[in-house]
Amino acid sequence: MGLASAWALARRGAAVTVLERFGHVHDRGSHSGHTRVTRQAYHEGSSYVPLIQQADREWLALGQRAGRELLARVGLLLFGPPDDHELLAALETCRACELPYERLVGAQARARWPFTMPDDWLACFDPSGGYLRVGPCLDALAREARDAGARIHHGVAVAGLEHGPTLAVRLADGSRLTADRLVVAAGAWLPSLCPALLPGRLVRQRRILAWTTPAPEHVAALSTIPVWGAFLPDGFFYGFPHGSEGVTGLKLAVHTSKQQPWLQTPVDPDAVDREAHPADLDPLARVLAEHLPIGVGPFTTTHACLYTNSPSMSFVIDRLPGDPRVIVAGAFSGHGFKFAPAIGLHVAGLLLDEDSPLPGLSVRSHEQGPS
Ligand SMILES: Cc1cc2nc3c(=O)[nH]c(=O)nc-3n(C[C@H](O)[C@H](O)[C@H](O)COP(=O)(O)OP(=O)(O)OC[C@H]3O[C@@H](n4cnc5c(N)ncnc54)[C@H](O)[C@@H]3O)c2cc1C
């Protein structure tokens, strides 16, 4: 989000410096794992759709200018029991936004793809869904930001902000940089840089992304499946077609699970356990065995990744209370990546003192508690 903000600001003529404590694309924060789902059949609410569509247009244009396909539009298949309220919400978003979707029953979905599910389950096929290639997306943003004059520094950690008459950041090496305005998009580290922002209420959580190596005879069939999301009685699981996007294999993960209450446990991003354990992988293996049996195989690669959630699960994009020179952009929880260029454009607008709200999104008060 910081890079997307720099991209948008530099293209509008601002003199931008990006400070990144690690490298250009790394595995310590929230963007690791090579691919991210993009989808318009949004069970989180139809109000996100205009923002996704804006981001989609930007990703496509960035890809065209970069000569690289950033968004693989392989479609999205959601499925689950017919009374699952999140699946029904995704279908309702498609209907309300007049998206070109298909509503299927389990037997119809089984006839088209190698997923298994009861006959009476429901499925929603969203042809506009697919996945974004994280490295190439961030390369394209960085290239255009630099071309517009942004200076991007890696290996430079910000130790703190100084909110005096002159706005400044203190760097880990003891030096200081002043700025007219500041964007803090530090992912899971936002609470350390802005402790007064929703104190104690921005929760960081650990998630494991895993890749299986299925039997070779199933690779061709698994390479043509859409991105998928299963609203199961236990929770929400999702995955990608078999591919070679950074890792060769079949990628899948869990978003929420009643049987894994530790997914809700707050973690410290500097001390989080980055190893995958049987307790992480066994539930994924069970979901594959039950719903995509040809994908079963040994787990050959895993990555740990960090969510940051606000109390209402909404994104936090605002002027910092107490210092309007600082724009914060965080709490993108488990679904922010697809929006990055649209968020960057909005952050640039806020920083340049424009008040235009994000298309379709309302502002919620986090002080009121979960909404
Ligand atoms: C397992 C998992 C799966 C996900 N799946 C999807 C998906 O399918 N689709 C989707 O749209 N989204 C998805 N997301 C969410 C998405 O990846 C995140 O919302 C997004 O990457 C958040 O971006 P960010 O810029 O806030 O954080 P990051 O990408 O972590 O970037 C923050 C950056 O700030 C730097 N930083 C932090 N502190 C400092 C400091 N003090 N000084 C200098 N630099 C600092 C960090 O090094 C980091 O590079 C997923 C997230 C996870 C964890």
CSV table of N, CA, C and O and ligand atoms in Angstrom, one decimal, residues 1-2 19-22 26 29-31 36-37 156-158 185-189 193 207 209 238 240 305-307 329 332-338, ligand 1:
chain,number,residue,atom,x,y,z
A,1,MET,N,0.8,-1.2,0.0
A,1,MET,CA,0.0,0.0,0.0
A,1,MET,C,0.9,1.2,0.0
A,1,MET,O,0.5,2.3,-0.6
A,2,GLY,N,2.0,1.1,0.7
A,2,GLY,CA,3.0,2.3,0.6
A,2,GLY,C,3.5,2.5,-0.8
A,2,GLY,O,3.6,3.7,-1.2
A,19,LEU,N,10.4,4.6,2.4
A,19,LEU,CA,11.4,3.9,3.3
A,19,LEU,C,10.8,2.5,3.6
A,19,LEU,O,9.7,2.4,4.2
A,20,GLU,N,11.6,1.5,3.2
A,20,GLU,CA,11.1,0.1,3.4
A,20,GLU,C,12.2,-0.6,4.2
A,20,GLU,O,13.4,-0.6,3.8
A,21,ARG,N,11.8,-1.2,5.4
A,21,ARG,CA,12.8,-1.8,6.2
A,21,ARG,C,13.5,-3.1,5.7
A,21,ARG,O,14.6,-3.4,6.0
A,22,PHE,N,12.7,-3.8,4.9
A,22,PHE,CA,13.2,-5.0,4.3
A,22,PHE,C,13.5,-4.8,2.8
A,22,PHE,O,14.0,-3.7,2.4
A,26,HIS,N,9.2,-9.2,-0.1
A,26,HIS,CA,9.8,-10.0,0.9
A,26,HIS,C,8.7,-10.9,1.6
A,26,HIS,O,7.5,-10.8,1.3
A,29,GLY,N,6.0,-9.7,5.8
A,29,GLY,CA,4.8,-8.9,6.1
A,29,GLY,C,3.5,-9.6,5.6
A,29,GLY,O,3.3,-10.8,5.9
A,30,SER,N,2.7,-8.8,4.9
A,30,SER,CA,1.4,-9.3,4.5
A,30,SER,C,1.3,-9.7,3.0
A,30,SER,O,0.2,-10.1,2.6
A,31,HIS,N,2.3,-9.4,2.2
A,31,HIS,CA,2.1,-9.7,0.8
A,31,HIS,C,2.9,-10.9,0.3
A,31,HIS,O,3.0,-11.2,-0.9
A,36,ARG,N,-2.2,-13.4,-5.1
A,36,ARG,CA,-3.4,-13.0,-4.3
A,36,ARG,C,-4.6,-13.1,-5.2
A,36,ARG,O,-4.7,-12.7,-6.4
A,37,VAL,N,-5.7,-13.5,-4.5
A,37,VAL,CA,-7.0,-13.6,-5.2
A,37,VAL,C,-7.6,-12.3,-5.5
A,37,VAL,O,-7.4,-11.3,-4.7
A,156,VAL,N,15.8,0.4,5.1
A,156,VAL,CA,15.8,1.6,5.9
A,156,VAL,C,14.6,1.5,6.8
A,156,VAL,O,13.4,1.6,6.4
A,157,ALA,N,14.8,1.2,8.1
A,157,ALA,CA,13.7,1.1,9.1
A,157,ALA,C,13.4,2.4,9.8
A,157,ALA,O,14.3,3.1,10.2
A,158,VAL,N,12.1,2.7,9.8
A,158,VAL,CA,11.7,3.9,10.6
A,158,VAL,C,11.5,3.5,12.0
A,158,VAL,O,10.8,2.5,12.3
A,185,ALA,N,2.1,3.3,5.9
A,185,ALA,CA,1.5,2.0,5.4
A,185,ALA,C,2.4,0.9,5.8
A,185,ALA,O,3.1,0.3,5.0
A,186,ALA,N,2.5,0.6,7.1
A,186,ALA,CA,3.5,-0.3,7.6
A,186,ALA,C,2.9,-1.7,7.9
A,186,ALA,O,3.6,-2.5,8.6
A,187,GLY,N,1.8,-2.0,7.3
A,187,GLY,CA,1.2,-3.3,7.5
A,187,GLY,C,1.1,-3.7,8.9
A,187,GLY,O,0.5,-2.9,9.8
A,188,ALA,N,1.6,-4.9,9.3
A,188,ALA,CA,1.5,-5.4,10.7
A,188,ALA,C,2.3,-4.6,11.7
A,188,ALA,O,2.1,-4.7,12.9
A,189,TRP,N,3.1,-3.6,11.2
A,189,TRP,CA,3.9,-2.8,12.2
A,189,TRP,C,3.2,-1.4,12.3
A,189,TRP,O,3.8,-0.6,13.0
A,193,LEU,N,4.3,2.2,14.9
A,193,LEU,CA,4.6,3.5,14.5
A,193,LEU,C,3.5,4.5,14.9
A,193,LEU,O,3.8,5.7,15.0
A,207,ARG,N,-1.2,-16.5,9.5
A,207,ARG,CA,-1.8,-17.4,8.6
A,207,ARG,C,-0.7,-18.2,7.9
A,207,ARG,O,0.4,-17.6,7.6
A,209,LEU,N,0.3,-20.2,4.4
A,209,LEU,CA,0.0,-20.5,3.0
A,209,LEU,C,0.7,-21.8,2.7
A,209,LEU,O,1.9,-22.0,3.1
A,238,TYR,N,-9.6,-21.5,0.8
A,238,TYR,CA,-9.5,-21.1,-0.6
A,238,TYR,C,-8.2,-21.6,-1.2
A,238,TYR,O,-7.3,-22.0,-0.5
A,240,PHE,N,-5.9,-21.9,-5.3
A,240,PHE,CA,-5.5,-21.4,-6.6
A,240,PHE,C,-5.3,-22.6,-7.6
A,240,PHE,O,-5.1,-23.8,-7.1
A,305,CYS,N,2.3,-15.6,6.9
A,305,CYS,CA,1.9,-14.3,6.4
A,305,CYS,C,1.1,-13.7,7.5
A,305,CYS,O,0.5,-14.4,8.4
A,306,LEU,N,1.0,-12.4,7.5
A,306,LEU,CA,0.4,-11.7,8.7
A,306,LEU,C,-0.9,-10.9,8.2
A,306,LEU,O,-0.8,-10.1,7.3
A,307,TYR,N,-2.0,-11.1,8.9
A,307,TYR,CA,-3.2,-10.3,8.8
A,307,TYR,C,-3.1,-9.1,9.8
A,307,TYR,O,-2.5,-9.3,10.9
A,329,ALA,N,-2.7,4.1,6.4
A,329,ALA,CA,-3.4,3.2,5.5
A,329,ALA,C,-3.0,1.8,6.0
A,329,ALA,O,-1.8,1.3,5.9
A,332,PHE,N,-5.6,-4.0,6.4
A,332,PHE,CA,-6.2,-4.5,5.2
A,332,PHE,C,-6.5,-6.0,5.3
A,332,PHE,O,-6.8,-6.7,4.3
A,333,SER,N,-6.4,-6.5,6.6
A,333,SER,CA,-6.9,-7.8,6.9
A,333,SER,C,-6.5,-8.8,5.9
A,333,SER,O,-5.4,-8.8,5.3
A,334,GLY,N,-7.3,-9.8,5.6
A,334,GLY,CA,-6.9,-10.8,4.6
A,334,GLY,C,-7.3,-10.5,3.2
A,334,GLY,O,-7.3,-11.4,2.4
A,335,HIS,N,-7.7,-9.3,2.8
A,335,HIS,CA,-8.2,-9.1,1.5
A,335,HIS,C,-7.8,-7.8,0.8
A,335,HIS,O,-8.5,-7.4,-0.1
A,336,GLY,N,-6.8,-7.2,1.2
A,336,GLY,CA,-6.5,-5.8,0.7
A,336,GLY,C,-5.7,-5.7,-0.6
A,336,GLY,O,-5.8,-4.7,-1.3
A,337,PHE,N,-4.9,-6.8,-0.9
A,337,PHE,CA,-4.0,-6.6,-2.0
A,337,PHE,C,-4.6,-6.2,-3.3
A,337,PHE,O,-4.1,-5.3,-4.0
A,338,LYS,N,-5.7,-6.8,-3.6
A,338,LYS,CA,-6.4,-6.6,-4.9
A,338,LYS,C,-6.7,-5.1,-5.1
A,338,LYS,O,-6.8,-4.6,-6.2
B,1,LIG,C1,-2.2,-15.3,4.1
B,1,LIG,C2,-2.7,-14.1,3.5
B,1,LIG,C3,-3.5,-14.2,2.3
B,1,LIG,C4,-4.0,-13.1,1.7
B,1,LIG,N1,-4.8,-13.3,0.6
B,1,LIG,C5,-5.2,-12.2,-0.1
B,1,LIG,C6,-5.9,-12.4,-1.3
B,1,LIG,O1,-6.1,-13.5,-1.8
B,1,LIG,N2,-6.4,-11.3,-1.9
B,1,LIG,C7,-6.2,-10.0,-1.4
B,1,LIG,O2,-6.6,-9.0,-2.1
B,1,LIG,N3,-5.5,-9.8,-0.3
B,1,LIG,C8,-5.0,-10.9,0.4
B,1,LIG,N4,-4.3,-10.7,1.6
B,1,LIG,C9,-4.2,-9.4,2.1
B,1,LIG,C10,-3.1,-8.6,1.5
B,1,LIG,O3,-2.0,-9.3,1.1
B,1,LIG,C11,-2.7,-7.5,2.5
B,1,LIG,O4,-3.9,-6.8,2.8
B,1,LIG,C12,-1.8,-6.5,1.9
B,1,LIG,O5,-0.6,-7.1,1.5
B,1,LIG,C13,-1.5,-5.4,2.9
B,1,LIG,O6,-0.5,-4.6,2.4
B,1,LIG,P1,0.3,-3.6,3.4
B,1,LIG,O7,1.1,-2.7,2.5
B,1,LIG,O8,-0.6,-3.1,4.4
B,1,LIG,O9,1.3,-4.6,4.2
B,1,LIG,P2,2.7,-5.2,3.7
B,1,LIG,O10,2.6,-5.8,2.4
B,1,LIG,O11,3.2,-6.1,4.9
B,1,LIG,O12,3.6,-3.9,3.6
B,1,LIG,C14,4.0,-3.2,4.7
B,1,LIG,C15,5.5,-2.8,4.5
B,1,LIG,O13,5.9,-1.9,5.5
B,1,LIG,C16,7.2,-2.2,5.9
B,1,LIG,N5,7.5,-1.7,7.2
B,1,LIG,C17,6.9,-2.0,8.3
B,1,LIG,N6,7.4,-1.3,9.4
B,1,LIG,C18,8.4,-0.5,8.9
B,1,LIG,C19,9.2,0.4,9.4
B,1,LIG,N7,9.2,0.7,10.8
B,1,LIG,N8,10.1,1.1,8.6
B,1,LIG,C20,10.1,0.8,7.3
B,1,LIG,N9,9.3,-0.1,6.7
B,1,LIG,C21,8.4,-0.7,7.5
B,1,LIG,C22,7.2,-3.7,5.9
B,1,LIG,O14,8.5,-4.3,5.8
B,1,LIG,C23,6.4,-4.0,4.7
B,1,LIG,O15,7.1,-4.2,3.5
B,1,LIG,C24,-3.8,-11.8,2.2
B,1,LIG,C25,-2.9,-11.7,3.3
B,1,LIG,C26,-2.4,-12.8,3.9
B,1,LIG,C27,-1.5,-12.6,5.1
